[in-house]
PDB file of C-alpha atoms in Angstrom:
ATOM      1  CA  MET A   1      86.286  83.437 105.743  1.00  0.00           C
ATOM      2  CA  THR A   2      86.275  85.655 108.791  1.00  0.00           C
ATOM      3  CA  LYS A   3      82.698  86.497 109.630  1.00  0.00           C
ATOM      4  CA  LEU A   4      82.843  88.771 112.660  1.00  0.00           C
ATOM      5  CA  GLY A   5      84.466  92.115 113.313  1.00  0.00           C
ATOM      6  CA  LEU A   6      84.668  95.147 115.507  1.00  0.00           C
ATOM      7  CA  LEU A   7      84.652  98.757 114.366  1.00  0.00           C
ATOM      8  CA  ALA A   8      85.839 101.295 116.914  1.00  0.00           C
ATOM      9  CA  ARG A   9      85.758 105.079 116.624  1.00  0.00           C
ATOM     10  CA  ILE A  10      88.151 106.893 118.934  1.00  0.00           C
ATOM     11  CA  GLU A  11      88.000 110.663 119.451  1.00  0.00           C
ATOM     12  CA  ALA A  12      91.130 112.155 121.006  1.00  0.00           C
ATOM     13  CA  LYS A  13      91.347 115.397 122.899  1.00  0.00           C
ATOM     14  CA  PRO A  14      93.180 117.777 120.521  1.00  0.00           C
ATOM     15  CA  GLU A  15      96.190 118.147 122.814  1.00  0.00           C
ATOM     16  CA  HIS A  16      96.578 114.357 123.002  1.00  0.00           C
ATOM     17  CA  ALA A  17      95.942 113.392 119.370  1.00  0.00           C
ATOM     18  CA  GLU A  18      99.557 112.492 118.610  1.00  0.00           C
ATOM     19  CA  LYS A  19      99.786 110.374 121.772  1.00  0.00           C
ATOM     20  CA  VAL A  20      96.629 108.481 120.783  1.00  0.00           C
ATOM     21  CA  GLY A  21      98.116 107.828 117.345  1.00  0.00           C
ATOM     22  CA  GLU A  22     101.267 106.484 118.959  1.00  0.00           C
ATOM     23  CA  LEU A  23      99.220 104.312 121.338  1.00  0.00           C
ATOM     24  CA  LEU A  24      97.465 102.738 118.346  1.00  0.00           C
ATOM     25  CA  ARG A  25     100.725 102.209 116.443  1.00  0.00           C
ATOM     26  CA  GLU A  26     102.172 100.450 119.497  1.00  0.00           C
ATOM     27  CA  ALA A  27      98.984  98.376 119.943  1.00  0.00           C
ATOM     28  CA  ARG A  28      99.855  96.526 116.724  1.00  0.00           C
ATOM     29  CA  GLN A  29     102.362  94.445 118.683  1.00  0.00           C
ATOM     30  CA  LEU A  30      99.628  93.432 121.115  1.00  0.00           C
ATOM     31  CA  ALA A  31      97.288  92.524 118.245  1.00  0.00           C
ATOM     32  CA  GLU A  32      99.985  90.281 116.767  1.00  0.00           C
ATOM     33  CA  GLN A  33     100.065  88.340 120.038  1.00  0.00           C
ATOM     34  CA  GLU A  34      96.326  87.646 119.958  1.00  0.00           C
ATOM     35  CA  GLY A  35      95.834  84.237 118.408  1.00  0.00           C
ATOM     36  CA  THR A  36      92.138  84.801 117.735  1.00  0.00           C
ATOM     37  CA  THR A  37      92.457  88.205 116.020  1.00  0.00           C
ATOM     38  CA  VAL A  38      92.645  87.492 112.277  1.00  0.00           C
ATOM     39  CA  THR A  39      93.181  91.037 110.975  1.00  0.00           C
ATOM     40  CA  TRP A  40      93.726  94.324 112.797  1.00  0.00           C
ATOM     41  CA  PHE A  41      93.785  97.803 111.299  1.00  0.00           C
ATOM     42  CA  ALA A  42      94.295 101.121 113.073  1.00  0.00           C
ATOM     43  CA  PHE A  43      93.554 104.290 111.120  1.00  0.00           C
ATOM     44  CA  ARG A  44      93.226 108.047 111.403  1.00  0.00           C
ATOM     45  CA  GLN A  45      90.283 109.897 109.853  1.00  0.00           C
ATOM     46  CA  ASP A  46      91.242 113.462 110.718  1.00  0.00           C
ATOM     47  CA  THR A  47      93.222 115.440 113.261  1.00  0.00           C
ATOM     48  CA  THR A  48      91.529 113.942 116.320  1.00  0.00           C
ATOM     49  CA  THR A  49      89.464 111.010 115.017  1.00  0.00           C
ATOM     50  CA  PHE A  50      90.974 107.540 114.952  1.00  0.00           C
ATOM     51  CA  GLY A  51      89.605 104.065 114.510  1.00  0.00           C
ATOM     52  CA  VAL A  52      90.305 100.374 114.682  1.00  0.00           C
ATOM     53  CA  PHE A  53      88.794  97.609 112.554  1.00  0.00           C
ATOM     54  CA  ASP A  54      89.541  93.996 113.351  1.00  0.00           C
ATOM     55  CA  THR A  55      88.172  90.593 112.393  1.00  0.00           C
ATOM     56  CA  PHE A  56      87.647  87.256 114.102  1.00  0.00           C
ATOM     57  CA  GLU A  57      86.634  83.723 113.159  1.00  0.00           C
ATOM     58  CA  ASN A  58      84.128  83.377 115.988  1.00  0.00           C
ATOM     59  CA  GLU A  59      82.422  85.108 118.882  1.00  0.00           C
ATOM     60  CA  GLU A  60      84.902  83.695 121.381  1.00  0.00           C
ATOM     61  CA  GLY A  61      87.744  85.456 119.581  1.00  0.00           C
ATOM     62  CA  ARG A  62      85.856  88.720 119.430  1.00  0.00           C
ATOM     63  CA  THR A  63      85.023  88.518 123.139  1.00  0.00           C
ATOM     64  CA  ALA A  64      88.618  87.672 124.038  1.00  0.00           C
ATOM     65  CA  HIS A  65      89.811  90.729 122.130  1.00  0.00           C
ATOM     66  CA  LEU A  66      87.335  92.987 123.931  1.00  0.00           C
ATOM     67  CA  GLU A  67      88.667  91.660 127.230  1.00  0.00           C
ATOM     68  CA  GLY A  68      92.311  91.871 126.153  1.00  0.00           C
ATOM     69  CA  ARG A  69      95.266  94.192 126.537  1.00  0.00           C
ATOM     70  CA  ILE A  70      94.376  96.634 123.736  1.00  0.00           C
ATOM     71  CA  ALA A  71      90.948  97.314 125.215  1.00  0.00           C
ATOM     72  CA  ALA A  72      92.544  97.727 128.641  1.00  0.00           C
ATOM     73  CA  ALA A  73      95.066 100.235 127.267  1.00  0.00           C
ATOM     74  CA  LEU A  74      92.281 102.269 125.655  1.00  0.00           C
ATOM     75  CA  ALA A  75      90.245 102.209 128.850  1.00  0.00           C
ATOM     76  CA  GLU A  76      93.263 103.411 130.819  1.00  0.00           C
ATOM     77  CA  ALA A  77      93.953 106.233 128.351  1.00  0.00           C
ATOM     78  CA  ALA A  78      90.343 107.327 127.996  1.00  0.00           C
ATOM     79  CA  PRO A  79      89.979 109.714 130.959  1.00  0.00           C
ATOM     80  CA  ALA A  80      93.111 111.705 130.153  1.00  0.00           C
ATOM     81  CA  MET A  81      93.490 111.480 126.368  1.00  0.00           C
ATOM     82  CA  LEU A  82      90.070 110.826 124.844  1.00  0.00           C
ATOM     83  CA  ALA A  83      87.225 113.289 124.350  1.00  0.00           C
ATOM     84  CA  SER A  84      84.739 110.480 125.022  1.00  0.00           C
ATOM     85  CA  ALA A  85      84.685 106.739 125.556  1.00  0.00           C
ATOM     86  CA  PRO A  86      85.558 104.749 122.405  1.00  0.00           C
ATOM     87  CA  ASP A  87      82.498 103.839 120.330  1.00  0.00           C
ATOM     88  CA  ILE A  88      83.015 100.102 119.735  1.00  0.00           C
ATOM     89  CA  ARG A  89      80.477  98.255 117.593  1.00  0.00           C
ATOM     90  CA  PRO A  90      80.295  94.621 116.569  1.00  0.00           C
ATOM     91  CA  VAL A  91      79.907  94.087 112.828  1.00  0.00           C
ATOM     92  CA  ASP A  92      79.287  91.143 110.518  1.00  0.00           C
ATOM     93  CA  VAL A  93      81.837  90.804 107.718  1.00  0.00           C
ATOM     94  CA  LEU A  94      80.085  90.303 104.383  1.00  0.00           C
ATOM     95  CA  ALA A  95      83.045  90.025 102.005  1.00  0.00           C
ATOM     96  CA  VAL A  96      86.828  90.173 102.182  1.00  0.00           C
ATOM     97  CA  LYS A  97      89.612  90.880  99.701  1.00  0.00           C
ATOM     98  CA  LEU A  98      93.145  90.485 101.005  1.00  0.00           C
ATOM     99  CA  PRO A  99      96.459  89.930  99.204  1.00  0.00           C
TER     100      PRO A  99
END
């Protein structure tokens, strides 16, 4: 069972909300290329609030993801498109139900 995760909250500037949504949809392809990312979900909470939840088998995988291309893309977009820096928190996965 995957035991580690990351939960990120991303707040877009209102005029860039659609671009942030598109950035996250496109980031799926990058997540698929990461061998240590077990699951990856991007979601939208409201007009300007987005998030990402992903899981990893070990700390090395989680660290690699934080140093990877998705994190770099968010960091690049942050000054222009985000209202604040992404709030990224490590989490412990307690239980999982997948198809």
